[in-house]
Short mmCIF file of C-alpha atoms and ligand atoms in Angstrom, two decimals:
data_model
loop_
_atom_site.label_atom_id
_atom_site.label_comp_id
_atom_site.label_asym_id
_atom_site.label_seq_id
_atom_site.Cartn_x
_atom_site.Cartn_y
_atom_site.Cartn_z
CA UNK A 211 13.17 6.17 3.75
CA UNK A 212 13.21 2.19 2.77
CA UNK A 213 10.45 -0.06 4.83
CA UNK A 214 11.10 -3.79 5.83
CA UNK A 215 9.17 -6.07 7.81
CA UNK A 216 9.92 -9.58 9.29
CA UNK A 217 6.80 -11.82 8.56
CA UNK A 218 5.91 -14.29 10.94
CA UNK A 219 3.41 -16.33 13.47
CA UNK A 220 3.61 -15.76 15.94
CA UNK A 221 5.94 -12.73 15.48
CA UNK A 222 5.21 -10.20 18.41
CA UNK A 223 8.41 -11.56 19.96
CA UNK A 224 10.69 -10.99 17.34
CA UNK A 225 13.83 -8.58 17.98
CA UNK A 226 14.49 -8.37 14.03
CA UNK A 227 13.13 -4.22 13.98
CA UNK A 228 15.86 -3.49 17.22
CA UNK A 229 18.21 -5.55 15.69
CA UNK A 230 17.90 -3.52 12.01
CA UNK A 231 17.05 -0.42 13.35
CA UNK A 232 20.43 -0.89 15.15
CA UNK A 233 22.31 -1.62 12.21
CA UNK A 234 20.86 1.18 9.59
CA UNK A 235 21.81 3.65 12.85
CA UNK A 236 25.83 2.26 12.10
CA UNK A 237 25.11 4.04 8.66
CA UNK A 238 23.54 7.16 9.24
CA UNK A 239 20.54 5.33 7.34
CA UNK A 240 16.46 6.18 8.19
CA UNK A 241 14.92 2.93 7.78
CA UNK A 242 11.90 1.52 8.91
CA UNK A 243 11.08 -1.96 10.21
CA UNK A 244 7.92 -3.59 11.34
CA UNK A 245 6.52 -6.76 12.16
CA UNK A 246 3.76 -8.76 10.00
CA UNK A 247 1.53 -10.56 11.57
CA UNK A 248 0.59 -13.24 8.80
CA UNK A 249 -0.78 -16.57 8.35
CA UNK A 250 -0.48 -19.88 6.12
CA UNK A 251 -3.46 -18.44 4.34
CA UNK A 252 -2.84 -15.19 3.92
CA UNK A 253 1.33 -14.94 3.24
CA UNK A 254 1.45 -14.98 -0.09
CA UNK A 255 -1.17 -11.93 -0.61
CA UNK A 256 0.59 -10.16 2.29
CA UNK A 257 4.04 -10.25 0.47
CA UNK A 258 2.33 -9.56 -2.68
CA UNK A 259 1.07 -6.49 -0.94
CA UNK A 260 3.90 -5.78 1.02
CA UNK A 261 5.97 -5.20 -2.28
CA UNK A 262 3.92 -3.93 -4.50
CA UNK A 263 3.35 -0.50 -1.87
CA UNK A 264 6.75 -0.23 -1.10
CA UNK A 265 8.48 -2.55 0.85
CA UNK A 266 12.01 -2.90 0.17
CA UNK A 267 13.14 -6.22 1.87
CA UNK A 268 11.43 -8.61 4.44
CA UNK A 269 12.59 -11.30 6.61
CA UNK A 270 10.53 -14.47 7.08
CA UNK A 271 10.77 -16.32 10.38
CA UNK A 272 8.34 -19.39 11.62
CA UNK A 273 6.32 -21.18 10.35
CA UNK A 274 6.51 -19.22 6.41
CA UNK A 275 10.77 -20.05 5.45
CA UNK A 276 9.56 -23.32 3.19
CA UNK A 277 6.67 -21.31 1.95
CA UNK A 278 8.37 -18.28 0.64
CA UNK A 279 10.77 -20.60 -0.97
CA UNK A 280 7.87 -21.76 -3.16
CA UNK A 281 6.59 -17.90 -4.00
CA UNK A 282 9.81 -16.35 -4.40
CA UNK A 283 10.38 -15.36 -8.45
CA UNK A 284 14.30 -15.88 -8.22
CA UNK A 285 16.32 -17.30 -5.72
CA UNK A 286 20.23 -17.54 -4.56
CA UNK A 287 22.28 -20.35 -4.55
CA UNK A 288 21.94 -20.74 -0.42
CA UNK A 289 17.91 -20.23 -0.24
CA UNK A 290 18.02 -23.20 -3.37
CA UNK A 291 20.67 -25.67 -1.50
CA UNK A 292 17.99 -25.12 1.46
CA UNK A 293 15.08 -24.92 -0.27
CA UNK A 294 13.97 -22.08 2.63
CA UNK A 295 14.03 -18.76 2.73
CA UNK A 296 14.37 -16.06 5.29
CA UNK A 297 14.96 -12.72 3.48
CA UNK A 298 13.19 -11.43 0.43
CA UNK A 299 14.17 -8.30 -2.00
CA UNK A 300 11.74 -6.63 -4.15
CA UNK A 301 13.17 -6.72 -7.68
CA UNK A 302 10.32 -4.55 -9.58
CA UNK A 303 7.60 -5.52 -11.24
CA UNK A 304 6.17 -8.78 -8.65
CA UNK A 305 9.58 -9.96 -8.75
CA UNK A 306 11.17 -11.03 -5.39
CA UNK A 307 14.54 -12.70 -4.86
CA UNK A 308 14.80 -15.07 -1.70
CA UNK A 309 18.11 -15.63 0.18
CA UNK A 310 18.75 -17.97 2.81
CA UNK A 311 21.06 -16.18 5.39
CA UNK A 312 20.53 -18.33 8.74
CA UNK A 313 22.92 -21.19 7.99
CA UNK A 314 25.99 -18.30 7.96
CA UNK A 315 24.68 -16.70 10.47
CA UNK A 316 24.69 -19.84 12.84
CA UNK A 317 27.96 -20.66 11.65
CA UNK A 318 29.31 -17.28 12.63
CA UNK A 319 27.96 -17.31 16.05
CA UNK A 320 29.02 -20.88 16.47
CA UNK A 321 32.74 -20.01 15.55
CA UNK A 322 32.75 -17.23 18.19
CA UNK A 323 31.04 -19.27 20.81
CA UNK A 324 33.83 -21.95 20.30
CA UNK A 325 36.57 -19.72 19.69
CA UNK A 326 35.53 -17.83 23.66
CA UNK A 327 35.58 -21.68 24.55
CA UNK A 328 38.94 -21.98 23.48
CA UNK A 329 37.19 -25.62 21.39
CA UNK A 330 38.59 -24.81 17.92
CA UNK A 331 36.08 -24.59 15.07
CA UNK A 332 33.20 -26.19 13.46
CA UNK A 333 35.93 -28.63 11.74
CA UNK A 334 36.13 -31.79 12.74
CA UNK A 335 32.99 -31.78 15.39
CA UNK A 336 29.78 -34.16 15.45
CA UNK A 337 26.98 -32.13 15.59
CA UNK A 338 23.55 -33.88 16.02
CA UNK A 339 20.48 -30.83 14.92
CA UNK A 340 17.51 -31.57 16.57
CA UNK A 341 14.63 -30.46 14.08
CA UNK A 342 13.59 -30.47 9.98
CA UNK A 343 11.81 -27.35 9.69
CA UNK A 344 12.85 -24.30 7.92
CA UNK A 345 15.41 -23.13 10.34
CA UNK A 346 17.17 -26.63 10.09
CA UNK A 347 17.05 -26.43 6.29
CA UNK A 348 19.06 -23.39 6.13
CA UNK A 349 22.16 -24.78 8.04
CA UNK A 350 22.78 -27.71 6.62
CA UNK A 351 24.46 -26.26 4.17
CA UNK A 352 26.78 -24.19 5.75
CA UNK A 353 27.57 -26.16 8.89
CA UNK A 354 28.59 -29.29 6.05
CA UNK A 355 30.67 -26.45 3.87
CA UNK A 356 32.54 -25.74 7.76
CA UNK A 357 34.03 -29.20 7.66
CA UNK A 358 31.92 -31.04 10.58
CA UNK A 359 32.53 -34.50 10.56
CA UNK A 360 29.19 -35.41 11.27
CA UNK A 361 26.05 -33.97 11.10
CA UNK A 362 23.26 -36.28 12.55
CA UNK A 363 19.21 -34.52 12.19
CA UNK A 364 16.68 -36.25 14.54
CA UNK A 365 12.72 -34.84 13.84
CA UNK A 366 9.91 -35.62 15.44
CA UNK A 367 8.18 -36.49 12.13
CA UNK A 368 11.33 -38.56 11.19
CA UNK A 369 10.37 -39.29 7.45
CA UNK A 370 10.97 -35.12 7.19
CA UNK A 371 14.39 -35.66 8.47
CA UNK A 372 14.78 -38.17 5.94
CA UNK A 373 13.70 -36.29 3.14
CA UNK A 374 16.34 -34.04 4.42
CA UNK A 375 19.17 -35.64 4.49
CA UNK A 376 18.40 -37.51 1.09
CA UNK A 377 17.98 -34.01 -0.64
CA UNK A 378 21.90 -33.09 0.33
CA UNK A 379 22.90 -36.54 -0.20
CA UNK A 380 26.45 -36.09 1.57
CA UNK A 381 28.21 -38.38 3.38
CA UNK A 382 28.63 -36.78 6.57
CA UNK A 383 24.94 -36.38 6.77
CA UNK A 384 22.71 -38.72 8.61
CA UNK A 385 19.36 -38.94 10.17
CA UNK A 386 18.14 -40.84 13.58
CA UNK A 387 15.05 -41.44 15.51
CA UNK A 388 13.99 -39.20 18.49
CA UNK A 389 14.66 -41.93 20.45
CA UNK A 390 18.27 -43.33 19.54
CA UNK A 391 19.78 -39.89 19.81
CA UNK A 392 23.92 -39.89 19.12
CA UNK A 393 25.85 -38.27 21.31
CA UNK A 394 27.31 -35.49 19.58
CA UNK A 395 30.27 -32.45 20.24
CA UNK A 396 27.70 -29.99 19.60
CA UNK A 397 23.71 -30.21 20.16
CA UNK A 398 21.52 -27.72 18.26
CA UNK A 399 18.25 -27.16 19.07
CA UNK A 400 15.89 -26.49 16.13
CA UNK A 401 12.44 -27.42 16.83
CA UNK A 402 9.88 -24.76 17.60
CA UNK A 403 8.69 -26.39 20.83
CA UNK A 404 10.01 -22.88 22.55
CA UNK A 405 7.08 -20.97 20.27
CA UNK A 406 4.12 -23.63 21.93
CA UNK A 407 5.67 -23.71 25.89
CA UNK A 408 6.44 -27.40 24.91
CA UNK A 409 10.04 -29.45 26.19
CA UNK A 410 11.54 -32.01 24.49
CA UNK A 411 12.63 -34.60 26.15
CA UNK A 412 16.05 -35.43 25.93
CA UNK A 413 18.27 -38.04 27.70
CA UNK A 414 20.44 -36.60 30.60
CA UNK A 415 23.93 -37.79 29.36
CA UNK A 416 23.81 -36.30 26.05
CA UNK A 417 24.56 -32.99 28.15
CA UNK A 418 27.03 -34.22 29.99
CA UNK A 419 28.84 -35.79 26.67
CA UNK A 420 28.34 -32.68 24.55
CA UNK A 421 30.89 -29.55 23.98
CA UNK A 422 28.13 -26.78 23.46
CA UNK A 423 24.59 -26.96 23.16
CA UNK A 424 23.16 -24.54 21.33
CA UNK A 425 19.33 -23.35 21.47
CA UNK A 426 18.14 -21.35 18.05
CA UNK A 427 14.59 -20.08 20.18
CA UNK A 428 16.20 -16.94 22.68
CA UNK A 429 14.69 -15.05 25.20
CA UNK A 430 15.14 -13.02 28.53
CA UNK A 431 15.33 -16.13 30.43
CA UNK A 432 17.59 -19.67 29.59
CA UNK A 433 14.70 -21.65 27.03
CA UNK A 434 13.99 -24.99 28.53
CA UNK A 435 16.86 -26.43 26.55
CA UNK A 436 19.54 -24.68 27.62
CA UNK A 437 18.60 -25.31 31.27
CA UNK A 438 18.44 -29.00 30.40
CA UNK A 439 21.78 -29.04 29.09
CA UNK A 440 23.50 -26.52 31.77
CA UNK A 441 21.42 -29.12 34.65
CA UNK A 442 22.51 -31.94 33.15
CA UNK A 443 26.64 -31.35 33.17
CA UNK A 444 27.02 -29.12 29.92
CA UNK A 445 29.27 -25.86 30.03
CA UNK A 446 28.72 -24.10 27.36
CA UNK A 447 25.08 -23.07 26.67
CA UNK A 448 24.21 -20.66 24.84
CA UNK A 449 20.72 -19.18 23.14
CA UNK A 450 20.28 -17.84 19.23
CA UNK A 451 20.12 -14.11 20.13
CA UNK A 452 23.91 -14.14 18.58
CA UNK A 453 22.57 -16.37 15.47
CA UNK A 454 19.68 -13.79 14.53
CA UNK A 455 21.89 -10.59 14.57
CA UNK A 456 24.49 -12.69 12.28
CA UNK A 457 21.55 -13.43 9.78
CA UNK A 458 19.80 -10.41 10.02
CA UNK A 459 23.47 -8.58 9.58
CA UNK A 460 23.55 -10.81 6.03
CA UNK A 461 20.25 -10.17 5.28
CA UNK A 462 20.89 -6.11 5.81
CA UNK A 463 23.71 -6.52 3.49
CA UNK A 464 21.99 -7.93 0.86
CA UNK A 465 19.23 -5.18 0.77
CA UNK A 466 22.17 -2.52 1.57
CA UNK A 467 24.16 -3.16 -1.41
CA UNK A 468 27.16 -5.34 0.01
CA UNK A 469 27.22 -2.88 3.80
CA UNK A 470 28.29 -5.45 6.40
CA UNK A 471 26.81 -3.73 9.71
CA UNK A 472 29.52 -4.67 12.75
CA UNK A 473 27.02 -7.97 14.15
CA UNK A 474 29.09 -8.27 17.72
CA UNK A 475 28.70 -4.34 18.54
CA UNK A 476 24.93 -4.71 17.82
CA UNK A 477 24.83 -7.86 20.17
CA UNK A 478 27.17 -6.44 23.25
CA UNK A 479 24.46 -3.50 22.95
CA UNK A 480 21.34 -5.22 22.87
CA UNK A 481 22.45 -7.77 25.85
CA UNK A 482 23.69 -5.18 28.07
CA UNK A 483 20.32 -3.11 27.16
CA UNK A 484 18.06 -6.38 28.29
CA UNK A 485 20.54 -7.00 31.66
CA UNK A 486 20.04 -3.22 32.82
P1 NDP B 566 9.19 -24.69 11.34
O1 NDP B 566 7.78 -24.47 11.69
O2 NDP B 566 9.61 -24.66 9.92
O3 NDP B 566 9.67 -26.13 11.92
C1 NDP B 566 9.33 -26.52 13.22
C2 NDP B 566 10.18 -27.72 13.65
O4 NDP B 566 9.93 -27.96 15.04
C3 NDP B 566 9.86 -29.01 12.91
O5 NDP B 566 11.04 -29.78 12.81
C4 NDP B 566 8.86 -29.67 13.85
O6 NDP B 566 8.81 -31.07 13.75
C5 NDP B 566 9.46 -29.32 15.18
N1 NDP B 566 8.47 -29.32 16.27
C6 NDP B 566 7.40 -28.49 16.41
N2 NDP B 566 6.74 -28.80 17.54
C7 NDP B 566 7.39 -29.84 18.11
C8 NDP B 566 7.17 -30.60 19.31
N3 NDP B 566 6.16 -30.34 20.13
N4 NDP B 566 8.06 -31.61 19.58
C9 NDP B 566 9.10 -31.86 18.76
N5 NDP B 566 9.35 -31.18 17.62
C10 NDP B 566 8.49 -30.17 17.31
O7 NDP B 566 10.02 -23.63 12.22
P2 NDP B 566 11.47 -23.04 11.90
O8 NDP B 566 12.33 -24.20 11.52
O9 NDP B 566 11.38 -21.90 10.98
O10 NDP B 566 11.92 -22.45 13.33
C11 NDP B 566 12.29 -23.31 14.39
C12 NDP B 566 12.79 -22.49 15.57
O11 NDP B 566 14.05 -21.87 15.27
C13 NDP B 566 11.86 -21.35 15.99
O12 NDP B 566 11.80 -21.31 17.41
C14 NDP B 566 12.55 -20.11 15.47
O13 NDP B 566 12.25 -18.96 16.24
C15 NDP B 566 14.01 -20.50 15.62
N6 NDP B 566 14.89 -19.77 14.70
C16 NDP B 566 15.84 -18.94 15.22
C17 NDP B 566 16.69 -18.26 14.39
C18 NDP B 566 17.72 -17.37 14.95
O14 NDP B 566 18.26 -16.56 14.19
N7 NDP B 566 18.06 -17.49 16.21
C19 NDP B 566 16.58 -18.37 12.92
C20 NDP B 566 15.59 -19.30 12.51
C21 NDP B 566 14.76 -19.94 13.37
P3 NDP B 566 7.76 -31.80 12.74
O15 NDP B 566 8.45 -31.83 11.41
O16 NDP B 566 7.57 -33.15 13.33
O17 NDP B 566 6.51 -30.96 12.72
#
């Protein structure tokens, strides 16, 4: 039997040992998944630990993604563009390769949001990402590779969103001010206010003006977001439920040798399970 764990803080929330428990079930596989309580402090001795009796793979979710970038032995070409990780692999002997899998995850569940839209694809869109943290890091990336035409960050700390966009240096990349906001096809929201009970505060007609917004936090009821975009004249709202089964899908594969678990069966499941 192969053990995982998703490390995180707070993590008590997470869906990740459903989600993979789900997916190893599709193969006939025994696996087991827990959550890891763990803390700036503490993370790298707990992944030390977590490797060195046992563990076969671990996912790392908020506040740890730029943090396990640093500890991380080797590292793919995704977790390097980012320079944040969300899924580890023990390699033998303390070594530990991190992979970045959120970016193609987003981008998946953004393609079948749009596509059930009946708005195209990611090409061509403006897409302004509210947030610089490790989630944000990881789809830069992949949202650039699926042809947006602009990608506009906006942080709350706005020198990180800086640093940001100067470390991809492309020129569909940009970075505002909280406060002179573009308006944008698509609106992602990547902050961790959710985690804290905190709203941002967002003008009204950026709503109104956008395709889809798109909340990464997800939960049994709309996040604060999403019911200031559907309030404010948006249609299409949607949460990041679909985003973490397409990463953790990616993630599974890597640990699984190349098995792609089917991500949308996993999500129909797991929705209808929470609605009944
Ligand atoms: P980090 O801790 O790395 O980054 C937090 C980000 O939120 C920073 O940009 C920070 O800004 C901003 N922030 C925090 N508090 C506030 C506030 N009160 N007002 C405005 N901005 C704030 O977290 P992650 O990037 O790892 O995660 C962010 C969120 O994305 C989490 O809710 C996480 O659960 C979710 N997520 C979901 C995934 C999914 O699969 N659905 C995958 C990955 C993440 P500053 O730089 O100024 O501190």
């Amino acid at each position: 039997m192969a053990l995982f764990t998703v490390f995180g803080s707070p993590i008590a929330h997470s869906l990740s040992p459903q989600i993979h428990l789900e997916f190893a079930d599709q193969f006939g596989l025994i696996n087991e998944y827990h959550r890891s309580l763990s803390s700036p402090g503490r993370f790298a001795a707990d992944v030390a630990y977590f490797f060195r009796y046992g563990g076969s793979g671990a996912n790392v979710t908020v506040p740890f993604k730029q943090h396990a970038y640093q500890l991380v032995t080797h590292t793919t070409l995704r977790a390097r563009q980012a320079g944040a990780v969300n899924t580890l692999m023990g390699l033998g002997s303390g070594q530990v390769l991190g992979d970045n899998t959120d970016g193609l995850g987003l981008v998946a569940d953004l393609g079948w949001q749009l596509a059930q839209a009946d708005a195209g694809n990611l090409s061509g869109k403006s897409i302004l990402l509210l947030g610089a943290g490790g989630a944000a890091r990881g789809v830069i990336g992949p949202l650039l590779d699926g042809g947006v035409a602009k990608l506009t960050v906006a942080n709350r700390t706005e020198a990180k969103a800086a640093q940001l966009v100067a470390r991809f240096d492309h020129q569909n990349l940009h970075y505002c001010a909280m406060n002179k906001l573009p308006a944008a096809d698509i609106i992602i929201q990547a902050t961790s206010v959710a985690l804290q009970q905190q709203t941002l505060v967002l003008p009204a007609d950026l709503a109104a003006q956008a395709l889809l917004c798109y909340d990464m936090s997800y939960g049994a009821t709309p996040t604060r977001f999403l019911q200031w975009a559907g309030e404010n004249g948006c249609a299409n709202c949607h949460d990041g439920f679909g985003m973490l089964v397409e990463q953790a899908a990616l993630s599974f594969a890597l640990w699984h040798d190349g098995l792609l678990p089917d991500s949308r069966a996993v999500i129909k499941k797991l929705l209808e399970r929470s609605t009944n």
